[in-house]
Amino acid sequence: MNYKTKKRLAKVGVNLTIIVVGLLFIAPLLWMIISSLKPETKIFTQMGLEAFIPESLTFENYYNILFNKETGTNFFLYMWNSLYTVGMIVILGLIVNSLCAYALVKLKFPGAGLILMIIIALYIVPFESVLIPLYLIVNAFGWVNEYPALYVPFIANCFNIFLFRQFFLNIPKELEEAAHIDGASPWTTFWRIIVPNAKPVFATSAILTFVTHWSDFMWPLIVTTGASKRTVQVGIQYLFTDNNIQYGEIMAALSLTTIPVILIFLFFQRYYVQGITSSGVKG
């Protein structure tokens, strides 16, 4: 066996290993989607490989979740609440966190190093330790069961500030110096020079923030006292409180909640890896 043949066999072995591992990771997701298309009585009676090859498919579970008012759920409203609140966190967070990082990197002012140390220190503080004080503040503003309670506390994010800072350190100073010579202000330089060259880190921050807060459960459960502001994760939990739990409907609801995550990753994936690697080059 010559060298080229060995190299080809090794490559085939690596590819097969990747495919097998990929199938193992995606198997639970496939089972969830297929189960959402099965009648309730068939979900747990067919296990093993036959669970992935259903005998009959039905969209009744999706119909019950989306259109059947007798189920007591308003899934369209829950999805809108989650999309709106997470969208506000992502959009406002990109603006606030990037501006904060730009000020720490490019604007020389006393105390910048201390502020950075505080931001890094705050990142390791667990959310559970500030949950009660944060709730008291939100309640004092009268935001309980209101949209601002779901997104305002999470706009500023220590990790995203640090992520932006690391990326901005790699942007050549010559670009800013050229803009300064042309008479551009720091504000103009940020929007005209920094932002167009920082698309990867903006995409990375958007993906990480969206995925993190799309799956939030504890905080929305605490600050939403009615169904009108209930997010999708809290809404799914209420499907388990019924005496007659319909696992087909639960699988359908879970399948629907994965769609926004998949779409945002597909939309930003071309920048995602580049943003992660570029943000970790310098310390």
CSV table of C-alpha atoms in Angstrom, one decimal:
chain,number,residue,atom,x,y,z
A,1,MET,CA,0.0,0.0,0.0
A,2,ASN,CA,1.6,3.2,-1.1
A,3,TYR,CA,1.6,6.6,0.7
A,4,LYS,CA,-1.2,8.1,-1.4
A,5,THR,CA,-3.5,5.2,-0.7
A,6,LYS,CA,-2.8,5.4,3.0
A,7,LYS,CA,-3.5,9.1,3.0
A,8,ARG,CA,-6.8,8.6,1.2
A,9,LEU,CA,-7.9,5.9,3.6
A,10,ALA,CA,-7.0,8.1,6.6
A,11,LYS,CA,-9.0,10.9,5.1
A,12,VAL,CA,-12.0,8.6,4.5
A,13,GLY,CA,-11.7,7.4,8.1
A,14,VAL,CA,-11.7,10.9,9.5
A,15,ASN,CA,-14.7,11.9,7.4
A,16,LEU,CA,-16.6,8.8,8.5
A,17,THR,CA,-15.8,9.6,12.2
A,18,ILE,CA,-17.0,13.2,11.7
A,19,ILE,CA,-20.2,12.0,10.1
A,20,VAL,CA,-20.9,9.5,12.9
A,21,VAL,CA,-20.2,12.0,15.7
A,22,GLY,CA,-22.4,14.6,13.8
A,23,LEU,CA,-25.3,12.1,13.6
A,24,LEU,CA,-25.0,11.3,17.3
A,25,PHE,CA,-25.2,15.0,18.2
A,26,ILE,CA,-28.1,15.7,15.8
A,27,ALA,CA,-30.1,12.5,16.7
A,28,PRO,CA,-32.0,14.1,19.6
A,29,LEU,CA,-33.0,17.0,17.5
A,30,LEU,CA,-34.2,14.7,14.7
A,31,TRP,CA,-36.1,12.6,17.2
A,32,MET,CA,-37.8,15.7,18.6
A,33,ILE,CA,-38.9,16.9,15.1
A,34,ILE,CA,-40.1,13.5,14.0
A,35,SER,CA,-42.0,12.9,17.3
A,36,SER,CA,-43.8,16.3,16.8
A,37,LEU,CA,-45.2,14.8,13.6
A,38,LYS,CA,-46.4,11.6,15.2
A,39,PRO,CA,-49.8,10.9,16.8
A,40,GLU,CA,-49.6,11.0,20.6
A,41,THR,CA,-49.9,7.3,21.0
A,42,LYS,CA,-47.0,6.5,18.7
A,43,ILE,CA,-44.3,8.7,20.3
A,44,PHE,CA,-43.0,6.3,23.0
A,45,THR,CA,-44.2,3.0,21.5
A,46,GLN,CA,-41.7,3.3,18.7
A,47,MET,CA,-38.2,3.5,20.1
A,48,GLY,CA,-34.7,2.6,18.7
A,49,LEU,CA,-34.0,3.2,15.0
A,50,GLU,CA,-37.7,2.7,14.2
A,51,ALA,CA,-38.4,6.0,16.0
A,52,PHE,CA,-36.7,7.8,13.2
A,53,ILE,CA,-38.9,6.1,10.5
A,54,PRO,CA,-42.5,6.8,11.5
A,55,GLU,CA,-45.3,4.8,10.0
A,56,SER,CA,-47.6,7.9,9.8
A,57,LEU,CA,-47.2,11.7,10.0
A,58,THR,CA,-49.6,14.3,11.2
A,59,PHE,CA,-49.6,18.1,11.7
A,60,GLU,CA,-52.2,17.9,14.4
A,61,ASN,CA,-49.7,18.7,17.2
A,62,TYR,CA,-48.7,21.9,15.4
A,63,TYR,CA,-52.3,22.8,14.7
A,64,ASN,CA,-53.2,22.4,18.4
A,65,ILE,CA,-50.3,24.6,19.5
A,66,LEU,CA,-50.9,27.4,17.0
A,67,PHE,CA,-54.6,27.5,16.4
A,68,ASN,CA,-56.6,25.4,18.9
A,69,LYS,CA,-57.7,27.8,21.6
A,70,GLU,CA,-58.9,24.9,23.8
A,71,THR,CA,-55.3,24.1,24.6
A,72,GLY,CA,-55.1,27.3,26.6
A,73,THR,CA,-51.9,28.5,24.9
A,74,ASN,CA,-51.2,31.4,22.7
A,75,PHE,CA,-48.0,30.3,21.1
A,76,PHE,CA,-47.9,33.1,18.5
A,77,LEU,CA,-47.9,35.6,21.3
A,78,TYR,CA,-45.2,33.8,23.2
A,79,MET,CA,-43.0,33.6,20.1
A,80,TRP,CA,-43.6,37.4,19.5
A,81,ASN,CA,-42.7,38.2,23.1
A,82,SER,CA,-39.5,36.3,22.9
A,83,LEU,CA,-38.5,37.6,19.5
A,84,TYR,CA,-39.2,41.2,20.5
A,85,THR,CA,-37.4,41.1,23.8
A,86,VAL,CA,-34.4,39.2,22.6
A,87,GLY,CA,-34.3,41.4,19.5
A,88,MET,CA,-34.1,44.5,21.7
A,89,ILE,CA,-31.3,42.9,23.8
A,90,VAL,CA,-29.3,42.1,20.6
A,91,ILE,CA,-29.8,45.4,18.8
A,92,LEU,CA,-29.4,47.7,21.8
A,93,GLY,CA,-26.6,45.5,23.2
A,94,LEU,CA,-24.6,45.8,20.0
A,95,ILE,CA,-24.7,49.6,20.2
A,96,VAL,CA,-24.0,50.0,23.9
A,97,ASN,CA,-21.4,47.3,24.3
A,98,SER,CA,-19.5,48.2,21.1
A,99,LEU,CA,-19.4,51.9,22.1
A,100,CYS,CA,-18.2,51.0,25.6
A,101,ALA,CA,-15.4,48.8,24.2
A,102,TYR,CA,-14.4,51.5,21.7
A,103,ALA,CA,-14.1,54.1,24.4
A,104,LEU,CA,-12.0,51.7,26.5
A,105,VAL,CA,-9.6,51.0,23.6
A,106,LYS,CA,-9.4,54.1,21.5
A,107,LEU,CA,-10.2,57.0,23.8
A,108,LYS,CA,-7.5,57.7,26.4
A,109,PHE,CA,-9.0,58.8,29.7
A,110,PRO,CA,-8.0,58.3,33.4
A,111,GLY,CA,-9.5,55.1,34.9
A,112,ALA,CA,-10.0,53.2,31.7
A,113,GLY,CA,-7.9,50.3,33.0
A,114,LEU,CA,-9.8,50.2,36.3
A,115,ILE,CA,-13.1,50.2,34.5
A,116,LEU,CA,-11.9,47.2,32.4
A,117,MET,CA,-10.9,45.3,35.5
A,118,ILE,CA,-14.3,45.9,37.0
A,119,ILE,CA,-16.1,44.7,33.9
A,120,ILE,CA,-14.0,41.5,33.9
A,121,ALA,CA,-14.7,41.0,37.6
A,122,LEU,CA,-18.4,41.5,37.1
A,123,TYR,CA,-18.4,38.8,34.4
A,124,ILE,CA,-17.7,36.1,36.9
A,125,VAL,CA,-20.5,37.1,39.2
A,126,PRO,CA,-23.3,34.6,38.9
A,127,PHE,CA,-26.7,36.0,37.9
A,128,GLU,CA,-28.5,34.2,40.8
A,129,SER,CA,-26.6,36.4,43.3
A,130,VAL,CA,-28.0,39.6,41.8
A,131,LEU,CA,-31.5,38.3,41.0
A,132,ILE,CA,-33.3,39.6,44.0
A,133,PRO,CA,-31.7,43.1,44.0
A,134,LEU,CA,-32.4,43.3,40.2
A,135,TYR,CA,-36.0,42.3,40.8
A,136,LEU,CA,-36.4,45.0,43.5
A,137,ILE,CA,-35.0,47.6,41.1
A,138,VAL,CA,-37.3,46.5,38.3
A,139,ASN,CA,-40.3,46.5,40.6
A,140,ALA,CA,-39.4,50.0,41.8
A,141,PHE,CA,-39.6,51.2,38.2
A,142,GLY,CA,-43.0,49.5,37.8
A,143,TRP,CA,-41.8,47.2,35.1
A,144,VAL,CA,-43.1,43.9,36.4
A,145,ASN,CA,-45.0,42.2,33.7
A,146,GLU,CA,-43.8,44.8,31.2
A,147,TYR,CA,-41.4,44.5,28.2
A,148,PRO,CA,-38.6,46.7,29.7
A,149,ALA,CA,-38.1,44.2,32.6
A,150,LEU,CA,-37.3,41.5,30.0
A,151,TYR,CA,-34.6,43.3,28.1
A,152,VAL,CA,-33.3,46.5,29.8
A,153,PRO,CA,-31.3,44.6,32.5
A,154,PHE,CA,-29.4,42.6,29.8
A,155,ILE,CA,-28.5,45.3,27.3
A,156,ALA,CA,-25.0,45.9,28.8
A,157,ASN,CA,-23.0,42.7,28.9
A,158,CYS,CA,-19.6,42.3,30.3
A,159,PHE,CA,-18.5,39.4,28.1
A,160,ASN,CA,-19.6,41.3,24.9
A,161,ILE,CA,-17.8,44.4,26.0
A,162,PHE,CA,-14.6,42.3,26.4
A,163,LEU,CA,-15.2,40.6,23.1
A,164,PHE,CA,-15.5,43.9,21.3
A,165,ARG,CA,-12.5,45.3,23.0
A,166,GLN,CA,-10.3,42.3,22.0
A,167,PHE,CA,-11.4,42.8,18.3
A,168,PHE,CA,-10.9,46.5,18.3
A,169,LEU,CA,-7.4,46.1,19.5
A,170,ASN,CA,-6.6,44.4,16.2
A,171,ILE,CA,-7.9,47.1,13.9
A,172,PRO,CA,-4.9,49.1,12.5
A,173,LYS,CA,-4.4,52.5,14.0
A,174,GLU,CA,-3.5,53.8,10.6
A,175,LEU,CA,-7.2,53.7,9.6
A,176,GLU,CA,-8.2,55.9,12.5
A,177,GLU,CA,-5.3,58.2,12.0
A,178,ALA,CA,-6.2,58.7,8.3
A,179,ALA,CA,-9.8,59.5,9.4
A,180,HIS,CA,-8.6,61.9,12.0
A,181,ILE,CA,-6.4,63.7,9.4
A,182,ASP,CA,-9.5,64.1,7.2
A,183,GLY,CA,-11.2,65.8,10.1
A,184,ALA,CA,-13.4,63.0,11.3
A,185,SER,CA,-14.6,63.1,14.9
A,186,PRO,CA,-14.4,60.0,17.2
A,187,TRP,CA,-18.1,59.4,16.6
A,188,THR,CA,-17.7,59.5,12.8
A,189,THR,CA,-14.6,57.3,13.0
A,190,PHE,CA,-16.5,54.7,14.9
A,191,TRP,CA,-19.5,54.5,12.5
A,192,ARG,CA,-17.6,55.0,9.3
A,193,ILE,CA,-14.3,53.1,10.0
A,194,ILE,CA,-14.6,50.8,13.0
A,195,VAL,CA,-18.1,49.3,12.4
A,196,PRO,CA,-17.6,48.3,8.7
A,197,ASN,CA,-14.4,46.6,9.7
A,198,ALA,CA,-15.9,44.8,12.7
A,199,LYS,CA,-18.7,42.8,11.1
A,200,PRO,CA,-17.4,39.5,12.4
A,201,VAL,CA,-17.4,40.5,16.0
A,202,PHE,CA,-20.9,42.1,15.7
A,203,ALA,CA,-22.2,38.9,14.2
A,204,THR,CA,-20.5,36.8,16.9
A,205,SER,CA,-21.9,39.0,19.6
A,206,ALA,CA,-25.4,38.8,18.0
A,207,ILE,CA,-25.4,35.0,17.8
A,208,LEU,CA,-24.1,34.5,21.4
A,209,THR,CA,-26.5,37.0,22.8
A,210,PHE,CA,-29.5,35.7,20.9
A,211,VAL,CA,-28.9,32.0,21.9
A,212,THR,CA,-28.3,32.9,25.5
A,213,HIS,CA,-31.4,35.0,26.0
A,214,TRP,CA,-33.7,33.0,23.7
A,215,SER,CA,-33.4,30.1,26.2
A,216,ASP,CA,-33.9,32.3,29.3
A,217,PHE,CA,-36.4,30.8,31.8
A,218,MET,CA,-35.8,31.9,35.4
A,219,TRP,CA,-35.9,35.7,34.9
A,220,PRO,CA,-39.0,35.8,32.5
A,221,LEU,CA,-40.8,33.4,34.9
A,222,ILE,CA,-40.2,35.8,37.8
A,223,VAL,CA,-41.1,39.2,36.1
A,224,THR,CA,-44.0,38.0,34.0
A,225,THR,CA,-47.1,37.7,36.1
A,226,GLY,CA,-49.6,37.3,33.2
A,227,ALA,CA,-49.8,35.5,29.8
A,228,SER,CA,-49.6,38.8,27.9
A,229,LYS,CA,-45.8,39.2,28.4
A,230,ARG,CA,-45.0,35.5,28.8
A,231,THR,CA,-42.0,34.3,26.7
A,232,VAL,CA,-41.9,31.1,24.7
A,233,GLN,CA,-39.7,29.2,27.3
A,234,VAL,CA,-42.2,30.0,30.1
A,235,GLY,CA,-45.1,29.2,27.8
A,236,ILE,CA,-43.7,25.7,27.1
A,237,GLN,CA,-43.3,25.1,30.8
A,238,TYR,CA,-47.0,25.6,31.2
A,239,LEU,CA,-47.7,22.7,28.8
A,240,PHE,CA,-46.3,20.5,31.6
A,241,THR,CA,-48.8,21.7,34.2
A,242,ASP,CA,-51.8,20.1,32.5
A,243,ASN,CA,-53.0,16.9,34.1
A,244,ASN,CA,-53.1,15.4,30.6
A,245,ILE,CA,-49.7,16.2,29.2
A,246,GLN,CA,-49.5,16.0,25.4
A,247,TYR,CA,-45.9,15.3,24.5
A,248,GLY,CA,-46.7,15.6,20.8
A,249,GLU,CA,-47.7,19.2,21.4
A,250,ILE,CA,-44.6,19.8,23.6
A,251,MET,CA,-42.4,18.4,20.8
A,252,ALA,CA,-44.1,20.6,18.3
A,253,ALA,CA,-43.5,23.7,20.5
A,254,LEU,CA,-39.9,22.8,21.0
A,255,SER,CA,-39.4,22.3,17.3
A,256,LEU,CA,-40.8,25.7,16.6
A,257,THR,CA,-38.5,27.4,19.1
A,258,THR,CA,-35.4,26.0,17.4
A,259,ILE,CA,-36.3,27.7,14.1
A,260,PRO,CA,-35.1,31.3,15.1
A,261,VAL,CA,-31.9,30.0,16.5
A,262,ILE,CA,-31.1,28.0,13.3
A,263,LEU,CA,-32.0,31.0,11.1
A,264,ILE,CA,-29.8,33.5,13.0
A,265,PHE,CA,-26.9,31.1,13.0
A,266,LEU,CA,-27.3,30.5,9.2
A,267,PHE,CA,-27.5,34.3,8.6
A,268,PHE,CA,-24.4,35.2,10.6
A,269,GLN,CA,-22.3,32.0,10.2
A,270,ARG,CA,-19.9,33.4,7.6
A,271,TYR,CA,-18.7,35.9,10.2
A,272,TYR,CA,-19.0,33.8,13.4
A,273,VAL,CA,-15.7,31.8,13.4
A,274,GLN,CA,-13.8,34.8,12.1
A,275,GLY,CA,-15.1,36.9,15.0
A,276,ILE,CA,-14.2,34.4,17.6
A,277,THR,CA,-10.7,33.8,16.4
A,278,SER,CA,-10.0,37.5,15.7
A,279,SER,CA,-11.1,38.5,19.2
A,280,GLY,CA,-8.7,36.2,20.9
A,281,VAL,CA,-5.5,37.2,19.1
A,282,LYS,CA,-4.4,39.9,21.5
A,283,GLY,CA,-4.8,40.2,25.3
